[in-house]
């Protein structure tokens, strides 16, 4: 997480690991973190492979300096992100982890995520955060978990928040926040539950809404009026 935040010059709070971590970039300090039990992760992975055949896995290690480890056959969905290839799957479990990332050679992300949810049960929470990114994380942990903790740290309530997203893993966050705004290029599942839809990320959809909210607040316009650019 640190290299990305440093590159952006961020000094605020960051909710990472699908809500499993809250990081203070300005203080370079992990405020909250929960790990995924490695034995449960291995069991969940075995159940998934028993259903769909071989999958390729990677893990994000816990901590500010945690590494992303990828097993043979796993291709990073974002090749520019730093990752370290290990020689065998057992090497993935050498240190505490925050999540497992999965890819299947033939199934779509939606198909893999649906199958994983059906067989994993209470062993882990299954999310899909982007193309080629189906993930296992600690059971019951979602982006809403981390967002609520970050808001509490800042002295804010849910009624004072707005959330932006583009994938199904953002649905719990939309449920928690006062308003949920989906990007124009968002997954259909997220659009279906959004309070509003803004422009795409390439068209600065988040900035458009924030600019409207700030401008309208000076005029006393209710926030809802700024959520449909």
XYZ file of C-alpha atoms in Angstrom, residues 98-203:
106
model
C -4.695 -9.945 4.574
C -6.242 -11.593 1.502
C -5.911 -14.162 -1.286
C -6.305 -13.221 -4.952
C -7.619 -15.812 -7.412
C -7.631 -16.279 -11.179
C -9.017 -19.115 -13.286
C -7.735 -20.010 -16.769
C -11.204 -20.189 -18.363
C -13.947 -18.968 -15.993
C -14.988 -15.329 -16.033
C -14.555 -13.264 -12.878
C -18.306 -13.358 -12.242
C -18.391 -17.150 -12.647
C -15.391 -17.709 -10.393
C -16.730 -15.359 -7.710
C -20.180 -16.977 -7.751
C -18.748 -20.485 -7.464
C -16.341 -19.459 -4.721
C -19.153 -17.923 -2.666
C -21.205 -21.088 -3.025
C -18.499 -23.418 -1.702
C -16.482 -21.268 0.711
C -19.335 -20.536 3.100
C -18.167 -18.976 6.365
C -14.480 -19.700 5.782
C -13.937 -16.335 4.095
C -15.657 -13.432 2.371
C -15.470 -13.557 -1.436
C -15.290 -10.293 -3.376
C -14.605 -9.129 -6.911
C -12.769 -5.818 -6.991
C -11.874 -5.501 -10.668
C -10.953 -7.367 -13.836
C -9.018 -10.501 -12.904
C -9.370 -9.797 -9.197
C -11.510 -12.282 -7.280
C -10.450 -12.223 -3.639
C -10.789 -14.087 -0.350
C -10.684 -11.946 2.774
C -11.477 -12.395 6.485
C -15.064 -13.495 7.008
C -17.411 -10.581 7.652
C -14.895 -7.928 6.635
C -15.926 -5.550 3.844
C -15.057 -2.067 2.667
C -17.839 -0.833 4.949
C -15.871 -2.171 7.934
C -12.808 -0.118 7.110
C -14.801 2.940 6.066
C -16.701 2.961 9.360
C -13.442 2.744 11.320
C -11.858 5.536 9.276
C -14.920 7.731 9.763
C -14.914 7.073 13.504
C -11.234 8.052 13.651
C -12.124 11.349 11.954
C -15.124 11.943 14.197
C -17.658 11.453 11.394
C -20.907 9.509 11.277
C -22.277 7.515 8.370
C -24.779 10.319 7.677
C -21.840 12.610 6.853
C -20.267 10.373 4.212
C -20.446 9.719 0.493
C -18.928 6.672 -1.198
C -17.826 6.196 -4.798
C -17.290 2.821 -6.446
C -17.226 0.738 -9.583
C -17.363 -2.950 -8.601
C -19.592 -5.332 -6.596
C -17.188 -5.254 -3.652
C -18.321 -1.654 -3.128
C -21.941 -2.659 -2.383
C -21.464 -2.964 1.432
C -19.809 0.460 1.415
C -22.802 1.915 -0.447
C -25.115 0.320 2.119
C -23.200 1.981 4.962
C -22.578 5.467 3.579
C -25.249 8.150 3.395
C -24.935 8.255 -0.390
C -23.435 5.789 -2.862
C -22.350 7.033 -6.283
C -21.371 4.581 -9.024
C -19.066 5.432 -11.888
C -20.474 5.361 -15.426
C -18.213 2.387 -16.176
C -19.245 0.512 -13.014
C -20.353 -3.115 -12.831
C -24.131 -3.527 -13.386
C -24.585 -5.009 -9.893
C -23.264 -1.823 -8.302
C -25.205 0.506 -10.572
C -28.382 -1.293 -9.540
C -27.974 -0.252 -5.883
C -26.374 3.184 -6.347
C -28.121 6.384 -5.293
C -26.670 8.087 -8.358
C -24.340 7.490 -11.291
C -21.594 9.935 -12.200
C -19.228 10.115 -15.160
C -16.552 7.463 -15.721
C -13.208 7.501 -13.967
C -11.594 8.614 -17.234
C -13.917 11.633 -17.245
